[in-house]
Short mmCIF file of C-alpha atoms and ligand atoms in Angstrom, two decimals:
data_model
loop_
_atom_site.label_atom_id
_atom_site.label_comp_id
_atom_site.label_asym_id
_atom_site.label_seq_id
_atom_site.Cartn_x
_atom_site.Cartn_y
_atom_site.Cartn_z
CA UNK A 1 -2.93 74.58 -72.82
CA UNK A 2 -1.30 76.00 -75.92
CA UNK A 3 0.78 78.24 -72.92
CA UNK A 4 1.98 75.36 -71.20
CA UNK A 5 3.18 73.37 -73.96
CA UNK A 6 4.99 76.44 -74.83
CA UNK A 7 6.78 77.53 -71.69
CA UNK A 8 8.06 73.43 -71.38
CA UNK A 9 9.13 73.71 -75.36
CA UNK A 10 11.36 76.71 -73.79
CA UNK A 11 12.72 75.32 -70.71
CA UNK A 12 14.11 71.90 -73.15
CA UNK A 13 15.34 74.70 -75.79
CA UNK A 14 16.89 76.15 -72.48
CA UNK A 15 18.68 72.51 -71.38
CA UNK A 16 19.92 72.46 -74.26
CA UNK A 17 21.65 75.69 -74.01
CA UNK A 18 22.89 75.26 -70.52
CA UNK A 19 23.08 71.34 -70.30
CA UNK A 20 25.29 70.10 -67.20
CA UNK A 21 25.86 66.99 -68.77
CA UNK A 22 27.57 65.44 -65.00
CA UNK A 23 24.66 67.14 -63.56
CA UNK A 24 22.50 65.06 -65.72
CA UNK A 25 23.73 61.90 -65.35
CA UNK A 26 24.53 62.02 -61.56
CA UNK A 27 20.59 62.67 -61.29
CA UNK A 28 19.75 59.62 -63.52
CA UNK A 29 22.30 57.50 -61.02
CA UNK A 30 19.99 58.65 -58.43
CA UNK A 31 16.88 58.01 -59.99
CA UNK A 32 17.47 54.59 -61.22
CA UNK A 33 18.89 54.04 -57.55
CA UNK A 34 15.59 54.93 -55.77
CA UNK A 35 13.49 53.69 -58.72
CA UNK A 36 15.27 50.25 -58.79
CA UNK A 37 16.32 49.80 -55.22
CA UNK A 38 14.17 52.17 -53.27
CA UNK A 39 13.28 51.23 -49.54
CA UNK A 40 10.74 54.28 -49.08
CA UNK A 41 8.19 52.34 -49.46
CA UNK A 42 8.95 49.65 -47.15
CA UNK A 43 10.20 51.71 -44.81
CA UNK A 44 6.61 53.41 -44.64
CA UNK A 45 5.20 50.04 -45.08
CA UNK A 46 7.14 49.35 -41.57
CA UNK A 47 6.40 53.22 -39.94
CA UNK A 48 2.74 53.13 -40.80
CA UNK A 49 1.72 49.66 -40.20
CA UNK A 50 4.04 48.68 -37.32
CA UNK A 51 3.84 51.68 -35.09
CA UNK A 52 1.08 53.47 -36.79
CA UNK A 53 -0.02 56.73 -35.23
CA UNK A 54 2.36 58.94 -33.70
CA UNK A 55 0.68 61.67 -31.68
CA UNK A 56 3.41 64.03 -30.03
CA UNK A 57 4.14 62.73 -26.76
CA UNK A 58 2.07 59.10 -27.00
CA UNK A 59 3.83 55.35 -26.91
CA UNK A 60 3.66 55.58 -31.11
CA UNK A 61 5.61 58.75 -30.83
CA UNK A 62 8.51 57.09 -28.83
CA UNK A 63 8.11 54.18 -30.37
CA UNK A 64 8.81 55.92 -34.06
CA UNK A 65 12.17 58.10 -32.41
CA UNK A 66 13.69 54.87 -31.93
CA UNK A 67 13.04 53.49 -35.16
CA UNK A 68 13.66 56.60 -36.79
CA UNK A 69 17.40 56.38 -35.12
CA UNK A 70 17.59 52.45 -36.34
CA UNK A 71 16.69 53.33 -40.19
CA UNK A 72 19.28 56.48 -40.40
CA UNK A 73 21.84 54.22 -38.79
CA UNK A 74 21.27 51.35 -41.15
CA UNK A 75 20.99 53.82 -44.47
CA UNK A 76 24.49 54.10 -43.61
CA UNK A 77 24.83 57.67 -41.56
CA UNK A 78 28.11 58.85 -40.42
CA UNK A 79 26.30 59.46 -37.19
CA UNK A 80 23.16 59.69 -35.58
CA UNK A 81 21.98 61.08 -32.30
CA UNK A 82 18.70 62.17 -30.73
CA UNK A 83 18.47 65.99 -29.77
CA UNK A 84 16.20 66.80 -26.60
CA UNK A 85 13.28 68.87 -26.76
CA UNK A 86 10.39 69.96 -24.54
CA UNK A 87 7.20 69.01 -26.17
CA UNK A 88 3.22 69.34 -25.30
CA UNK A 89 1.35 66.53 -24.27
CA UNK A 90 -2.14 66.74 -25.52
CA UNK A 91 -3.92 63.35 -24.65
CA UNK A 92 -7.61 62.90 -27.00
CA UNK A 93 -8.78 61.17 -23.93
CA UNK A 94 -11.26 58.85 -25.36
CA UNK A 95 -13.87 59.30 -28.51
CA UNK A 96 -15.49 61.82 -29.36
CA UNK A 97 -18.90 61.76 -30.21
CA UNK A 98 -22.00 64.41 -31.25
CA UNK A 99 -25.62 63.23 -31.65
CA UNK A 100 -28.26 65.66 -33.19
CA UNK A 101 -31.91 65.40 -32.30
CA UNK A 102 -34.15 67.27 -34.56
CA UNK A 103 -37.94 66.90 -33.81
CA UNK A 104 -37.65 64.22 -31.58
CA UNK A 105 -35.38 62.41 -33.64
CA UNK A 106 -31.73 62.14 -33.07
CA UNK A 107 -28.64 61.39 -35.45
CA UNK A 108 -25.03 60.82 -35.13
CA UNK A 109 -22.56 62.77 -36.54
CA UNK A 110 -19.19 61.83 -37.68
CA UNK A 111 -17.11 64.26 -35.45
CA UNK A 112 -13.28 64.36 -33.95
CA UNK A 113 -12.02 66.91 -31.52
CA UNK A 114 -9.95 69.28 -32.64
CA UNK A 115 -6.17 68.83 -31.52
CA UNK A 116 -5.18 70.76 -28.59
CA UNK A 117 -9.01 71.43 -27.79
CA UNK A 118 -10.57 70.76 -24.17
CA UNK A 119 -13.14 68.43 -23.27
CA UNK A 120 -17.06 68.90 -22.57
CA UNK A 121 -16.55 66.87 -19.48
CA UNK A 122 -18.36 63.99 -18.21
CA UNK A 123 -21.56 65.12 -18.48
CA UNK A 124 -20.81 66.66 -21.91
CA UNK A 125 -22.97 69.89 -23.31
CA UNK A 126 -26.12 69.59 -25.06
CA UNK A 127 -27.30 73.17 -26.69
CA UNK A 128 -29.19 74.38 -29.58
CA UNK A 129 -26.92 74.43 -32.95
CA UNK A 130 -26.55 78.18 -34.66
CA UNK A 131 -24.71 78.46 -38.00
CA UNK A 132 -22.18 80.72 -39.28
CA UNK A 133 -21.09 80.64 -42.76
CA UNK A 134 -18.15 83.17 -42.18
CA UNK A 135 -16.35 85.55 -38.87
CA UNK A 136 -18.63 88.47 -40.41
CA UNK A 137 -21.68 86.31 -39.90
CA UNK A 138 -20.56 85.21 -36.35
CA UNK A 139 -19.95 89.41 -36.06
CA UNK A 140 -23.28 89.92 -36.91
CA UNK A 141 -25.09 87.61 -34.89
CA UNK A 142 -23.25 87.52 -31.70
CA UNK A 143 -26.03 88.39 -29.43
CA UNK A 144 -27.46 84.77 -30.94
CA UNK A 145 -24.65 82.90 -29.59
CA UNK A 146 -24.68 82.70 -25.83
CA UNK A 147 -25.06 79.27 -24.80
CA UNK A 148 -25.31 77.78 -27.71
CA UNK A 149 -22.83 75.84 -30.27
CA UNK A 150 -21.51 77.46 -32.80
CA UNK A 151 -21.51 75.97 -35.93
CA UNK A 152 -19.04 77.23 -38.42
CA UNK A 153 -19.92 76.19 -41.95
CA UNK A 154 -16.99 77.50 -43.84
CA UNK A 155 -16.26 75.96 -47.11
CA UNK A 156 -13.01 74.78 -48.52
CA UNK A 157 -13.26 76.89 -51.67
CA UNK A 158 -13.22 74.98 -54.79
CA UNK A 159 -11.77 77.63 -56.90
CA UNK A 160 -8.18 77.63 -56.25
CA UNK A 161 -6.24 75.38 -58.05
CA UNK A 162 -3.76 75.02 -55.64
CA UNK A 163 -5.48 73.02 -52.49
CA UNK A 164 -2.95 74.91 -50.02
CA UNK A 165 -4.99 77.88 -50.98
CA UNK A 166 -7.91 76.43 -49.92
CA UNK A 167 -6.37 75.43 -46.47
CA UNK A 168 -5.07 78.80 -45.67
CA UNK A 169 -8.43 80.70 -46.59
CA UNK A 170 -9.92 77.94 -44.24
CA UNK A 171 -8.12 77.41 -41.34
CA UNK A 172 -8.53 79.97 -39.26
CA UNK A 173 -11.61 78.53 -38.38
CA UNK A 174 -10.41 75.18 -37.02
CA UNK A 175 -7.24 77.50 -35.53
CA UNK A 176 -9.11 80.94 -33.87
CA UNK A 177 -13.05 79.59 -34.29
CA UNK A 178 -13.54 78.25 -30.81
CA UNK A 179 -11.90 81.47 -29.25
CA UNK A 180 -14.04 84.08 -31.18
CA UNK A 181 -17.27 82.30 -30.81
CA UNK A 182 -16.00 82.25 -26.35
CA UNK A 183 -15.95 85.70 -27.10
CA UNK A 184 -20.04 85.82 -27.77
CA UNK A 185 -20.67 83.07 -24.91
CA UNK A 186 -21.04 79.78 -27.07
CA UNK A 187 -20.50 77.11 -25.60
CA UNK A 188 -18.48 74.74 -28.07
CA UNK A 189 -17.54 75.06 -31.75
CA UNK A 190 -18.29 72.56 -34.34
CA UNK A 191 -16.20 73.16 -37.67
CA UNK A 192 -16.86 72.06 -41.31
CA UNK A 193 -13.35 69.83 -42.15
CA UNK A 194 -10.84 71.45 -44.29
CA UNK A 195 -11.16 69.06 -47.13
CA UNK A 196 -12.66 68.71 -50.99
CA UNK A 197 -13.20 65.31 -50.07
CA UNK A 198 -16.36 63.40 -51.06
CA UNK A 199 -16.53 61.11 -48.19
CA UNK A 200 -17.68 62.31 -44.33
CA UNK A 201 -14.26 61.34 -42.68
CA UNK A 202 -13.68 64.72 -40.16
CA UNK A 203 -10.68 66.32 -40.34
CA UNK A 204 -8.43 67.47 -37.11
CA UNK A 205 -5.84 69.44 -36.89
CA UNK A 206 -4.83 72.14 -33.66
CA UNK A 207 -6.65 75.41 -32.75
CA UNK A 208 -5.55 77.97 -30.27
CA UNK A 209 -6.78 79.26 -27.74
CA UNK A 210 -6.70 82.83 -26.75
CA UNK A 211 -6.15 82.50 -22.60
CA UNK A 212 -8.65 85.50 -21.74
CA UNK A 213 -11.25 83.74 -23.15
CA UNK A 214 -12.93 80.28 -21.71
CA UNK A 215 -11.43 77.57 -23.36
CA UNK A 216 -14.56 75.86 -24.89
CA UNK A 217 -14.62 72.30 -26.21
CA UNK A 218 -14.40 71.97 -30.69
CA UNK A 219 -14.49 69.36 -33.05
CA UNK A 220 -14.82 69.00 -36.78
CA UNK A 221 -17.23 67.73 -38.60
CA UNK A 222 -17.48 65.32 -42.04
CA UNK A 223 -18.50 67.01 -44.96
CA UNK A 224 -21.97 65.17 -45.46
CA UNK A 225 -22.86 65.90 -41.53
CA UNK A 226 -21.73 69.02 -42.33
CA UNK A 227 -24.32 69.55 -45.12
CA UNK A 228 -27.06 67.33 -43.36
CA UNK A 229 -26.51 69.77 -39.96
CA UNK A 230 -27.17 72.45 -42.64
CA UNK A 231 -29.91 71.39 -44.13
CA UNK A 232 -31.84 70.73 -40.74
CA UNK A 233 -31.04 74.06 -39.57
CA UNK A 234 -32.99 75.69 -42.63
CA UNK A 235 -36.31 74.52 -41.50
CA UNK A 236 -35.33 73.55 -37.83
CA UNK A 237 -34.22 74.05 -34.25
CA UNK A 238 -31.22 71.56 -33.71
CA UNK A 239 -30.09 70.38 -30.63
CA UNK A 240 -26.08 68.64 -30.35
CA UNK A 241 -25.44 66.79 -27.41
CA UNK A 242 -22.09 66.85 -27.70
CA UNK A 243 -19.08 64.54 -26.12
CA UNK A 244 -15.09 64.99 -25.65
CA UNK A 245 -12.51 64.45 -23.70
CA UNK A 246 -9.19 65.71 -24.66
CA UNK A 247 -6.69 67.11 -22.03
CA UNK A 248 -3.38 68.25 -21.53
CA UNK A 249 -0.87 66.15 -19.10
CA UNK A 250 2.67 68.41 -18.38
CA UNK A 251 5.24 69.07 -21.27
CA UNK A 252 7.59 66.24 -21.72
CA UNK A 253 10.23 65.39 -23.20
CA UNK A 254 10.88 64.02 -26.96
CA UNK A 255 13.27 64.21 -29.76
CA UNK A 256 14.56 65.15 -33.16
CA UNK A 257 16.21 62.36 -35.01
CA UNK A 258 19.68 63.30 -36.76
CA UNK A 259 21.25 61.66 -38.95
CA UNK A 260 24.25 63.04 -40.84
CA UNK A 261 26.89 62.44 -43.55
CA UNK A 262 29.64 64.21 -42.85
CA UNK A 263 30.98 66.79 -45.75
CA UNK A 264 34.28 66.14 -47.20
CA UNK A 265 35.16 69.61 -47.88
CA UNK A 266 32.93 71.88 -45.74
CA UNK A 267 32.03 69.99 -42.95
CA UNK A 268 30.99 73.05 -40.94
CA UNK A 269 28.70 74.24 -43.03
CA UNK A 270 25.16 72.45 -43.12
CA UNK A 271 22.68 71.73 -45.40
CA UNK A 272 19.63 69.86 -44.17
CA UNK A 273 16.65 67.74 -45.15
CA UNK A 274 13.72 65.99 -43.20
CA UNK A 275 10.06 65.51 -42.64
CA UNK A 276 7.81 65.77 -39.05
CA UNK A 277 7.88 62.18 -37.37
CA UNK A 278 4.87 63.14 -35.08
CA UNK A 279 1.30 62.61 -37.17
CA UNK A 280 -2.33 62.71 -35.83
CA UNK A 281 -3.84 60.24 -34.34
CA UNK A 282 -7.01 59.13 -36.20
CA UNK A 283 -4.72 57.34 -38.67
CA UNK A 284 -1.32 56.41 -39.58
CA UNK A 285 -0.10 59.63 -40.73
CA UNK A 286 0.88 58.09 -43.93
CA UNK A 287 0.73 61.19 -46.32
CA UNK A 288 1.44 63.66 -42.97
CA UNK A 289 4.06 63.21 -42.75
CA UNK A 290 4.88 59.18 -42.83
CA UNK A 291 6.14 60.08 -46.44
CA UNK A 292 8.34 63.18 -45.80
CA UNK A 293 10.21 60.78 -43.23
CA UNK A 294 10.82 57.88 -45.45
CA UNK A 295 11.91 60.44 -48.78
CA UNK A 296 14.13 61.88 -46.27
CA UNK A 297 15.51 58.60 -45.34
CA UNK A 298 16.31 57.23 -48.55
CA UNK A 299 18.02 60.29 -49.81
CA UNK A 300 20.59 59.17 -47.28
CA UNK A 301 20.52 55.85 -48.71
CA UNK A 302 21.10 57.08 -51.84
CA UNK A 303 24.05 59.02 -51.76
CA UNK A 304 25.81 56.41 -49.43
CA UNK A 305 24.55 53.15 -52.05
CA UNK A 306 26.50 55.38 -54.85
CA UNK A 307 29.15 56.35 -52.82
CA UNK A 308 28.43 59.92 -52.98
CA UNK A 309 30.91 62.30 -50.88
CA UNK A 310 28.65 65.70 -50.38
CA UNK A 311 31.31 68.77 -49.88
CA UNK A 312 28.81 70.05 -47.19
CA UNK A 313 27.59 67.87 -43.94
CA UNK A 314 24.38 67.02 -44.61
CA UNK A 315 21.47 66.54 -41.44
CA UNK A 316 18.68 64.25 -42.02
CA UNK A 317 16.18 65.07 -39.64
CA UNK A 318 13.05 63.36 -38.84
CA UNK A 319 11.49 66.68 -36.58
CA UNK A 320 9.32 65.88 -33.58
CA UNK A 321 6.26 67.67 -32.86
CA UNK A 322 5.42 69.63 -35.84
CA UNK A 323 1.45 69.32 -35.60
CA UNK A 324 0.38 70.65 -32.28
CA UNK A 325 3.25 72.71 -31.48
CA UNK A 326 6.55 72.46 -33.78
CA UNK A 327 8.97 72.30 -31.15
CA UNK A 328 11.21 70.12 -32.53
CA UNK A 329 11.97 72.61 -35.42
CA UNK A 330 12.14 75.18 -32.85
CA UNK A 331 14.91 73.53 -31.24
CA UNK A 332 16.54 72.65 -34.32
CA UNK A 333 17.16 76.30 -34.84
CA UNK A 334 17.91 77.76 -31.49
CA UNK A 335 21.14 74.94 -30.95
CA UNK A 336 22.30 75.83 -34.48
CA UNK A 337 21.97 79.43 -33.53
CA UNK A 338 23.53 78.67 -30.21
CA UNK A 339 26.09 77.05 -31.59
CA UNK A 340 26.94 79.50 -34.17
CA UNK A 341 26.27 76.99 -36.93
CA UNK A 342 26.42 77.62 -40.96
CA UNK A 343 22.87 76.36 -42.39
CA UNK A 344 23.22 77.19 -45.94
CA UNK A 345 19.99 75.70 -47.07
CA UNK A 346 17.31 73.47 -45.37
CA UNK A 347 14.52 71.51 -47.34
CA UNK A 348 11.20 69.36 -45.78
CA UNK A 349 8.74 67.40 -47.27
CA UNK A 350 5.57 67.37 -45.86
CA UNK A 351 2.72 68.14 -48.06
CA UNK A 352 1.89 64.45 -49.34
CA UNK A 353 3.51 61.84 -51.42
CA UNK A 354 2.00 62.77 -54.66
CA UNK A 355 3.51 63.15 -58.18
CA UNK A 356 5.88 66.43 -57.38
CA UNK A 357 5.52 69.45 -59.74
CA UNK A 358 7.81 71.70 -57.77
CA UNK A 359 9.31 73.50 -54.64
CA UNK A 360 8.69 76.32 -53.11
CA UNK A 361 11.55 78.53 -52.23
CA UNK A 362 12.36 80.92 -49.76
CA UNK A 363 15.46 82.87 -50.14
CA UNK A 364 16.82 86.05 -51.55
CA UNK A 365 15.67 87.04 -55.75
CA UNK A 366 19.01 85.86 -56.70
CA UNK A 367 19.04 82.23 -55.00
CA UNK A 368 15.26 81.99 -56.69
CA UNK A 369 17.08 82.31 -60.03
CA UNK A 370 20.10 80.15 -59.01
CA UNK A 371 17.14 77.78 -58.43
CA UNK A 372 14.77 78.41 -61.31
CA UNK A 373 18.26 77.63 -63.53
CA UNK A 374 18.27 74.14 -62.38
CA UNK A 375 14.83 73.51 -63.40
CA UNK A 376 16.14 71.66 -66.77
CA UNK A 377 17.52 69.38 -64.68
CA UNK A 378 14.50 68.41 -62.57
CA UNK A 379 11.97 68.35 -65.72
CA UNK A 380 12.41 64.94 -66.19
CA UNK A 381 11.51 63.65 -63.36
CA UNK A 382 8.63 65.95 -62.67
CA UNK A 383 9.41 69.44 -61.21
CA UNK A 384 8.81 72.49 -63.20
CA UNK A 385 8.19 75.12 -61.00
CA UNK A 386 9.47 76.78 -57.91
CA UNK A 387 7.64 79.03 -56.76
CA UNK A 388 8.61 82.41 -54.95
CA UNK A 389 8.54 82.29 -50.88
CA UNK A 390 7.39 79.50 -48.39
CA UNK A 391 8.97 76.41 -47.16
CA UNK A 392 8.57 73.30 -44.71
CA UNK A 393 6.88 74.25 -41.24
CA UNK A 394 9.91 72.63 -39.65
CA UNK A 395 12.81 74.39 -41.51
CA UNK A 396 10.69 77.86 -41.39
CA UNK A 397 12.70 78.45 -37.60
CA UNK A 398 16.08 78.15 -39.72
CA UNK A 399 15.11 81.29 -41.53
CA UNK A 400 14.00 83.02 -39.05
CA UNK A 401 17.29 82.51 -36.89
CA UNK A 402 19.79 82.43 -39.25
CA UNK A 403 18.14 83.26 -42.61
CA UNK A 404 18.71 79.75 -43.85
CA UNK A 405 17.41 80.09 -47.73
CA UNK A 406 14.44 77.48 -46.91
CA UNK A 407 12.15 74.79 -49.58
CA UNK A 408 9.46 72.50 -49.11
CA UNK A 409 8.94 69.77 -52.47
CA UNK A 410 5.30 70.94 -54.20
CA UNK A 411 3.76 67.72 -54.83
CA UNK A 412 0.50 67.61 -57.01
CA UNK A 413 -2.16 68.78 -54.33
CA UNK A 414 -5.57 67.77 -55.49
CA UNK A 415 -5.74 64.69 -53.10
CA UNK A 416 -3.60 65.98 -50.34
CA UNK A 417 -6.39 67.31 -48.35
CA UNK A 418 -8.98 64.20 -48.98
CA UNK A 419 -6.45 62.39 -46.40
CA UNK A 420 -4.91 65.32 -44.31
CA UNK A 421 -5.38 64.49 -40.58
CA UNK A 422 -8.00 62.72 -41.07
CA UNK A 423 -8.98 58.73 -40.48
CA UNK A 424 -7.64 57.37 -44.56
CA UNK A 425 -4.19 58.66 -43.96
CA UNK A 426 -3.50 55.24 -44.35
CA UNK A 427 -0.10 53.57 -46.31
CA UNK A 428 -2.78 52.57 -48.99
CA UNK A 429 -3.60 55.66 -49.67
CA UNK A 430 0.53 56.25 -51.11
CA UNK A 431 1.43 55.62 -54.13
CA UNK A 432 4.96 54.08 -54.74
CA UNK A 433 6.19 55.56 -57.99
CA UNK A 434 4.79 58.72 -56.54
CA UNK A 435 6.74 58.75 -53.28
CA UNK A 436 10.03 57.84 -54.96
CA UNK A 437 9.81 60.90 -57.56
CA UNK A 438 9.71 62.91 -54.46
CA UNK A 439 12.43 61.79 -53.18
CA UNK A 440 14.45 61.84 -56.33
CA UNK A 441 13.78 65.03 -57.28
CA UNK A 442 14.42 66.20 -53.23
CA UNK A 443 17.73 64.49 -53.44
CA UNK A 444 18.83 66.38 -56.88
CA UNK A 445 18.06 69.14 -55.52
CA UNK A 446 20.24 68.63 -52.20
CA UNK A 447 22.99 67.58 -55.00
CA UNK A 448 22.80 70.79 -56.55
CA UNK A 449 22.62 73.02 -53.69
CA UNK A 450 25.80 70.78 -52.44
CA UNK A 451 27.57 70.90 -55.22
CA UNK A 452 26.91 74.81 -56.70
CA UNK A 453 25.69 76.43 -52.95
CA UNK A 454 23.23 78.98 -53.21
ZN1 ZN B 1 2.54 67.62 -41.75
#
């Protein structure tokens, strides 16, 4: 505690010392823009409840690249244009259901197939239940897992602070868990959801299958099923019959949004913001990534409501297909490498709409402390950290083509995961005042980066 108070006491001594007093007050004109005439909200009022879900490839999907193209147009962009890619077409096929019998008596469980994952069929597959807490306990009972369902009992782990922790030590189960238990001759995978959350809403999300291996039908499970189907198997023999149905239909085609203002003095050179406008499809993808979209949006609103002339051309892009395959970032970053393009910094947003605390950064020692400098300036509304390495899913392809330096906004990540992919990733479930910090502090730092480079 006494730290913290500390280490904030120096960064104000530090404004002080290096206070950008144009830099200052451009960011309040900002602030007081989004906080007193902010259409974020709205505008995910409109995404979320209008269209709704927006599976890669499905008639919310299309529907959401036109509207994406109307709101850029109307925020006032220079121009705006759709750019072609190939994406997957995963169809979920119908609902997905599990019911447990133990002793004679049966229960249903709260399950969703996993994105990307194959069906049981019309019959579906009915086996005895073993549990694994871990890949070294599948490894050591793997002769116990031929024809049966694995059921991987992983938790989220309650110790990191940071959520995204959490989801990384975790989700190679939902991603490689189906595969390795093929390996051993299970028949389908059930997963415990990557979540803290206290209700039993399952969590999806996309595995991947190795192609030696069969291709064996998984879905995730709520927490309290999760614990129930625990329980049972301490003192019993549990049969799933289990039910799903999804399927893939040939790659098609869908699109990146663009919208751009054009840069008065560099106009070549690119700097670029966005969020994913594809979202599962158990909810309105609200949080993931409803809220990236809209903060992207009304950063372009911004600078055009106060007239603001950026010195480099600036993309908004609302990226297609980020969840079950992230082609449209792909794309992004082959045509600018194609076309010999100057990306001199790209930043998403897609890690909820919560109060923001920070940015990670990916970019060479120096650019961290270029960054880290600026921090006075962010303090007020929020950020205080930026941490060393990462960035958006989306913009990640920029760096690897073209070592664009590369951020994602840090919001507050305690309830991130309660919602992530999962049924409540509903517009009531964002917070207004929260959603337009993000986007202020997202647009001073696109001021900044315009205005000083990197
Ligand atoms: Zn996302």
């Amino acid at each position: 505690m006494r730290k913290l108070a500390l280490s904030i006491f120096t960064l104000f001594t530090t404004a002080c010392c290096f206070s950008q007093t144009d830099d200052s007050l451009m960011i309040r004109r900002i602030a007081d823009e989004i906080l007193l005439n902010g259409k974020a909200y709205d505008n995910l009022h409109d995404l979320t409840k209008n269209i709704g879900g927006r599976l890669t490839a499905s008639p919310g999907f299309y529907k959401a690249i036109q509207w994406g193209m109307k709101v850029l147009q109307q925020s006032g962009a220079d121009k705006a244009w759709l750019q072609e890619c190939m994406v997957p077409h995963w169809v979920r096929g119908g609902k997905d259901q599990a019911v447990a019998t133990v002793s004679q008596e049966k229960k249903s469980l709260d399950v969703i197939a996993l994105g990307n994952s194959l069906g049981t069929g019309a019959k579906g597959i009915t086996a005895d239940v073993i549990e694994v807490k871990s890949f070294n306990d599948l490894e050591s009972k793997k002769d116990q897992v031929r024809n049966k369902i694995v059921f991987y009992n992983y938790k989220f782990n309650p110790t990191f602070i940071n959520t995204f922790q959490a989801y990384v030590d975790a989700v190679p189960y939902r991603g490689a868990g189906a595969s390795r238990a093929a390996k051993y001759g299970a028949l389908a995978v059930i997963v415990r959801s990557m979540s803290h959350s206290t209700d039993n809403n399952p969590h999806t999300g996309s595995l991947r299958y190795d192609t030696t291996l069969p291709n064996i039908p998984a879905v995730a499970i709520g927490l309290k099923d999760a614990d129930w189907l625990s329980d049972a198997l301490n003192t019993n023999t549990v049969k799933v019959s289990m039910k799903t149905n999804g399927h893939f239909l040939p790659d098609t085609i869908g699109d990146n949004v663009i919208g751009e203002l054009t840069g008065s003095e560099f106009p070549d050179q690119y700097i670029t913001v966005g969020g994913h406008l594809d979202s599962w499809d158990p909810a309105e993808g609200a949080n993931d990534d409803g809220s990236g979209v809209v903060q992207t949006v009304e950063i372009l609103r911004t600078f055009k409501a106060l007239g603001y002339k950026p010195r480099h051309t600036i993309r908004f892009v609302l990226f297609a297909n980020e969840e079950n395959g992230l082609r449209g970032g792909t794309k992004y970053a082959d045509e600018a490498k194609a076309k010999n393009e100057k990306h001199i910094f790209a930043l998403e947003s897609d890690a909820g709409s919560f109060t923001p605390r920070g940015f990670n950064f990916g970019g060479t020692p120096e650019q961290v402390q270029k960054v880290r400098s600026w921090i006075p300036l962010l303090l007020p509304y929020g950020v205080y950290q930026i941490n060393e390495g990462g960035g958006g899913a989306d913009v990640g392809p920029l760096r690897t083509n073209l070592s664009t330096p590369v951020s994602e906004l840090l919001p507050d990540s305690q309830k991130y995961f309660d919602y992530h992919h999962a049924r409540n990733d509903v517009f009531e479930n964002v917070n207004k005042r929260e959603l337009e910090l993000g986007a202020i502090n997202m647009a001073a730092f696109i001021y900044l980066v315009d205005k000083y480079g990197l």
